Short mmCIF file of C-alpha atoms in Angstrom, two decimals:
data_model
loop_
_atom_site.label_atom_id
_atom_site.label_comp_id
_atom_site.label_asym_id
_atom_site.label_seq_id
_atom_site.Cartn_x
_atom_site.Cartn_y
_atom_site.Cartn_z
CA MET A 1 138.57 122.45 136.19
CA THR A 2 138.08 121.59 132.52
CA GLY A 3 137.00 124.48 130.31
CA VAL A 4 134.49 123.54 127.61
CA VAL A 5 132.83 125.44 124.78
CA VAL A 6 129.69 124.11 123.10
CA THR A 7 128.36 125.84 119.99
CA GLY A 8 124.69 125.41 119.21
CA GLY A 9 124.36 124.82 122.93
CA GLY A 10 120.95 126.41 123.38
CA GLY A 11 119.03 123.24 122.59
CA GLY A 12 119.08 119.69 121.29
CA ILE A 13 122.39 117.84 121.21
CA GLY A 14 124.34 120.95 122.18
CA ALA A 15 122.36 121.50 125.37
CA ALA A 16 122.71 117.82 126.26
CA LEU A 17 126.49 118.02 125.77
CA ALA A 18 126.69 121.19 127.89
CA ARG A 19 124.71 119.57 130.69
CA ARG A 20 126.79 116.40 130.60
CA PHE A 21 130.12 118.22 130.70
CA ALA A 22 128.87 120.41 133.55
CA ALA A 23 127.69 117.34 135.47
CA ASP A 24 131.21 115.95 135.01
CA GLY A 25 132.62 119.05 136.72
CA ALA A 26 133.52 121.19 133.71
CA GLN A 27 133.06 124.94 133.41
CA VAL A 28 131.02 125.41 130.25
CA VAL A 29 130.51 128.28 127.82
CA VAL A 30 127.19 127.78 126.07
CA ALA A 31 127.26 129.48 122.68
CA ASP A 32 124.21 129.90 120.47
CA LEU A 33 122.80 132.22 117.85
CA ASP A 34 119.74 132.48 120.12
CA GLY A 35 121.09 134.31 123.14
CA ASP A 36 118.02 133.64 125.27
CA LYS A 37 118.31 129.88 124.80
CA ALA A 38 122.04 130.00 125.52
CA ALA A 39 121.37 131.97 128.70
CA GLU A 40 118.70 129.51 129.82
CA VAL A 41 120.99 126.49 129.50
CA ALA A 42 123.94 128.38 131.01
CA ALA A 43 121.87 129.39 134.05
CA GLU A 44 120.76 125.80 134.54
CA ILE A 45 124.33 124.45 134.59
CA LYS A 46 125.96 127.48 136.23
CA GLY A 47 127.89 128.16 133.05
CA THR A 48 128.39 131.20 130.86
CA ALA A 49 126.27 132.16 127.87
CA PHE A 50 127.59 133.57 124.60
CA ALA A 51 125.21 134.94 121.98
CA GLY A 52 126.70 135.00 118.51
CA ASP A 53 126.93 133.56 115.02
CA VAL A 54 129.82 131.21 114.21
CA ALA A 55 129.25 131.59 110.46
CA SER A 56 132.10 134.08 110.05
CA VAL A 57 135.75 134.58 110.93
CA ASP A 58 134.81 137.45 113.25
CA GLY A 59 132.08 135.46 114.97
CA VAL A 60 134.39 132.55 115.79
CA ALA A 61 137.14 134.92 116.93
CA LYS A 62 134.76 136.69 119.32
CA LEU A 63 133.59 133.38 120.75
CA ILE A 64 137.13 132.07 121.31
CA SER A 65 138.21 135.36 122.89
CA ALA A 66 135.20 135.55 125.20
CA ALA A 67 135.56 131.90 126.20
CA ARG A 68 139.22 132.35 127.06
CA GLU A 69 138.36 135.34 129.23
CA THR A 70 135.89 133.17 131.12
CA LEU A 71 137.72 129.85 131.18
CA GLY A 72 141.36 130.91 131.12
CA GLU A 73 141.94 128.25 128.46
CA ILE A 74 139.66 126.12 126.36
CA ASP A 75 140.32 122.45 126.99
CA VAL A 76 137.43 121.03 124.96
CA PHE A 77 135.72 122.63 121.97
CA CYS A 78 132.44 121.10 120.78
CA ALA A 79 131.77 122.28 117.22
CA ASN A 80 128.11 121.37 117.39
CA ALA A 81 126.21 124.18 115.65
CA GLY A 82 124.71 123.08 112.35
CA ILE A 83 121.97 123.78 109.85
CA ALA A 84 120.13 121.46 107.45
CA PRO A 85 118.28 123.29 104.69
CA PHE A 86 116.12 121.33 102.28
CA GLY A 87 117.06 121.09 98.61
CA GLY A 88 119.48 119.76 96.06
CA PRO A 89 121.59 121.40 93.35
CA GLU A 90 118.82 123.94 92.84
CA SER A 91 119.33 125.38 96.32
CA PRO A 92 120.25 129.08 96.14
CA GLU A 93 123.91 130.03 96.29
CA ASP A 94 123.43 131.84 99.59
CA VAL A 95 121.95 128.69 101.16
CA TRP A 96 124.93 126.61 100.03
CA ALA A 97 127.31 129.32 101.27
CA ARG A 98 125.77 129.65 104.74
CA THR A 99 125.56 125.88 105.20
CA TRP A 100 129.24 125.62 104.31
CA GLU A 101 130.13 128.43 106.72
CA VAL A 102 128.24 126.94 109.67
CA ASN A 103 128.80 123.22 109.12
CA VAL A 104 132.44 123.30 107.97
CA MET A 105 134.23 126.62 108.14
CA ALA A 106 133.20 127.26 111.74
CA HIS A 107 135.13 124.08 112.59
CA VAL A 108 138.13 125.14 110.51
CA ARG A 109 138.24 128.62 112.03
CA ALA A 110 137.89 127.37 115.58
CA ALA A 111 140.68 124.83 115.10
CA ASN A 112 142.89 127.49 113.54
CA GLN A 113 142.57 129.64 116.66
CA LEU A 114 142.76 126.83 119.19
CA LEU A 115 145.64 124.77 117.82
CA PRO A 116 148.59 127.09 118.58
CA ALA A 117 147.87 127.06 122.33
CA TRP A 118 146.91 123.39 122.34
CA LEU A 119 150.08 122.36 120.50
CA GLU A 120 152.22 124.48 122.80
CA ARG A 121 150.92 122.72 125.89
CA GLY A 122 150.56 119.33 124.16
CA LYS A 123 146.87 118.90 124.93
CA GLY A 124 143.48 119.77 123.43
CA HIS A 125 140.18 118.12 122.57
CA PHE A 126 138.11 118.94 119.46
CA ILE A 127 134.66 117.37 119.12
CA ALA A 128 132.68 117.76 115.90
CA THR A 129 128.99 116.96 115.65
CA VAL A 130 129.02 115.46 112.17
CA SER A 131 125.85 113.31 111.96
CA ALA A 132 125.50 109.99 110.20
CA ALA A 133 125.03 112.12 107.07
CA GLY A 134 128.78 112.65 107.09
CA LEU A 135 129.41 108.93 106.94
CA LEU A 136 126.51 108.09 104.64
CA THR A 137 124.36 110.79 103.02
CA SER A 138 121.23 112.80 103.73
CA LEU A 139 118.26 112.38 101.43
CA GLY A 140 116.44 115.65 100.91
CA SER A 141 119.33 117.99 101.69
CA ALA A 142 122.35 118.09 99.43
CA PRO A 143 123.88 121.07 101.31
CA TYR A 144 123.68 119.21 104.62
CA SER A 145 125.05 115.96 103.20
CA VAL A 146 127.95 117.61 101.38
CA THR A 147 128.98 119.83 104.28
CA LYS A 148 128.73 117.05 106.84
CA HIS A 149 131.07 114.98 104.66
CA GLY A 150 133.36 117.99 104.76
CA ALA A 151 133.11 118.24 108.54
CA LEU A 152 134.05 114.57 108.87
CA ALA A 153 136.97 114.99 106.48
CA PHE A 154 138.27 117.93 108.50
CA ALA A 155 137.97 116.02 111.78
CA GLU A 156 139.84 113.09 110.22
CA TYR A 157 142.55 115.49 109.03
CA LEU A 158 142.97 116.93 112.53
CA ALA A 159 143.18 113.47 114.09
CA ALA A 160 145.66 112.15 111.54
CA THR A 161 147.84 115.25 111.71
CA TYR A 162 147.95 116.07 115.42
CA GLN A 163 147.21 112.90 117.38
CA HIS A 164 150.87 112.37 118.25
CA ARG A 165 151.04 115.93 119.59
CA GLY A 166 148.35 115.44 122.20
CA ILE A 167 145.28 116.55 120.27
CA THR A 168 142.19 114.38 120.71
CA VAL A 169 139.56 114.56 117.97
CA GLN A 170 136.16 112.90 117.87
CA ALA A 171 133.25 112.94 115.44
CA ILE A 172 129.71 112.42 116.71
CA CYS A 173 127.61 110.70 114.03
CA PRO A 174 124.03 110.02 115.12
CA GLN A 175 121.06 109.34 112.88
CA GLY A 176 117.74 110.81 114.01
CA VAL A 177 117.75 112.68 117.32
CA ARG A 178 114.59 114.14 118.85
CA THR A 179 115.43 117.79 118.35
CA ALA A 180 113.92 120.79 116.60
CA MET A 181 116.04 119.93 113.56
CA LEU A 182 114.37 116.53 113.23
CA GLU A 183 110.94 118.10 113.64
CA SER A 184 111.71 120.51 110.81
CA THR A 185 112.43 117.70 108.32
CA GLY A 186 108.73 117.01 107.78
CA THR A 187 107.41 113.88 106.07
CA ALA A 188 110.78 112.77 104.71
CA GLY A 189 112.58 113.05 108.04
CA GLN A 190 109.83 111.28 109.92
CA LEU A 191 109.80 108.42 107.43
CA LEU A 192 113.57 107.95 107.48
CA MET A 193 114.47 108.65 111.09
CA ALA A 194 111.52 108.88 113.47
CA ALA A 195 111.33 105.18 114.31
CA SER A 196 114.96 104.97 115.41
CA ALA A 197 115.28 108.50 116.81
CA ILE A 198 116.93 108.83 120.20
CA GLU A 199 117.05 111.54 122.85
CA PRO A 200 119.86 114.14 122.87
CA GLU A 201 120.98 112.82 126.25
CA GLN A 202 121.72 109.46 124.64
CA VAL A 203 124.08 111.21 122.25
CA ALA A 204 125.91 112.78 125.18
CA ASP A 205 126.14 109.37 126.87
CA ALA A 206 127.59 107.87 123.68
CA LEU A 207 130.20 110.62 123.53
CA PHE A 208 131.38 110.02 127.09
CA THR A 209 131.61 106.30 126.43
CA ALA A 210 133.71 107.01 123.34
CA ILE A 211 135.91 109.39 125.35
CA ASP A 212 136.57 106.62 127.88
CA GLU A 213 137.31 104.18 125.05
CA LYS A 214 139.41 106.72 123.12
CA ARG A 215 137.38 106.23 119.91
CA PHE A 216 137.31 108.74 117.06
CA LEU A 217 133.85 107.78 115.77
CA VAL A 218 131.00 108.31 118.19
CA LEU A 219 128.05 106.21 117.01
CA PRO A 220 124.93 106.69 119.16
CA HIS A 221 123.20 104.46 116.59
CA PRO A 222 125.61 101.46 116.44
CA GLU A 223 124.00 100.19 113.22
CA VAL A 224 125.56 103.13 111.38
CA ALA A 225 128.87 101.24 111.48
CA ASP A 226 127.34 98.48 109.35
CA TYR A 227 125.85 101.00 106.92
CA TYR A 228 129.22 102.74 106.67
CA ALA A 229 130.97 99.45 105.94
CA ALA A 230 128.39 98.55 103.29
CA ARG A 231 128.82 101.95 101.67
CA ALA A 232 132.57 101.34 101.39
CA THR A 233 132.54 97.70 100.31
CA GLN A 234 129.23 97.33 98.42
CA THR A 235 128.83 100.81 97.03
CA ASP A 236 126.50 100.09 94.13
CA ARG A 237 124.21 97.97 96.29
CA TRP A 238 124.22 100.65 98.97
CA LEU A 239 123.37 103.39 96.47
CA GLY A 240 120.58 101.23 95.12
CA GLY A 241 119.18 100.88 98.61
CA MET A 242 119.36 104.62 99.16
CA ASN A 243 117.56 105.23 95.90
CA LYS A 244 114.84 102.84 97.03
CA LEU A 245 114.46 104.94 100.17
CA GLN A 246 114.32 108.07 98.03
CA ARG A 247 111.42 106.60 96.06
CA LYS A 248 109.61 105.83 99.32
CA VAL A 249 110.14 109.40 100.46
CA GLU A 250 108.77 110.79 97.20
CA ALA A 251 105.72 108.51 97.42
CA ALA A 252 105.09 109.57 101.02
CA ILE A 253 105.40 113.26 100.15
CA ASP A 254 103.07 112.84 97.18
CA GLY A 255 100.60 111.07 99.42
CA ALA A 256 100.78 113.79 102.05
CA THR A 257 100.25 116.56 99.51
CA GLY A 258 97.66 114.75 97.44
CA ALA A 259 99.84 114.89 94.33
CA GLU A 260 98.86 112.70 91.39
#
């Protein structure tokens, strides 16, 4: 039986991934900062809950250790936990630091602990929930955009470095998904993503299709591939388009707040 760990598994995309892996016959450890939510999902799928914070070396080490006790070995690790605080360069240092710890370093630390065993047996599967922000950008949240680019870069590094040694790496890059995170984005998020938002279960479906097709990029919103290509080949035009969206967001926010 495949042993799977899903961080941020108490809700949203993480819960959908946990359910899908369990339905496929896997034994799943559902990890979340909110222990009650982790326990609820774990009970539903007959998995195991882990309550803890992956924003530290110790937190990741405890998760990996507990998961190995339960699973014997971790076959698939879904680095799904993430945070998206509002703000730009003015965001406080502690906000930047925590976003970096959760969105990037949790991936690095998990890989560091998993790779020795995976390389020894010639098999392992690392899945990073990156978001389309990692391929493009995220208006309204510089910390999220920057760290998701970092998460993508790390996933690419793992794939390029260890593919020939049996390590499978995939990056899930959706746009809007109907989760609590999308709800928290307010006027800007609704304007940019609500119309095309999909359900978390659709993200899980896209991942399993990509697994079957052995694709690194998991694109639940296929149009992101076109945006990504435009960003690379028509950068100035793409940035101009993003700035136009930024102006629409500012106008919408001003309208919602009654600003002159």
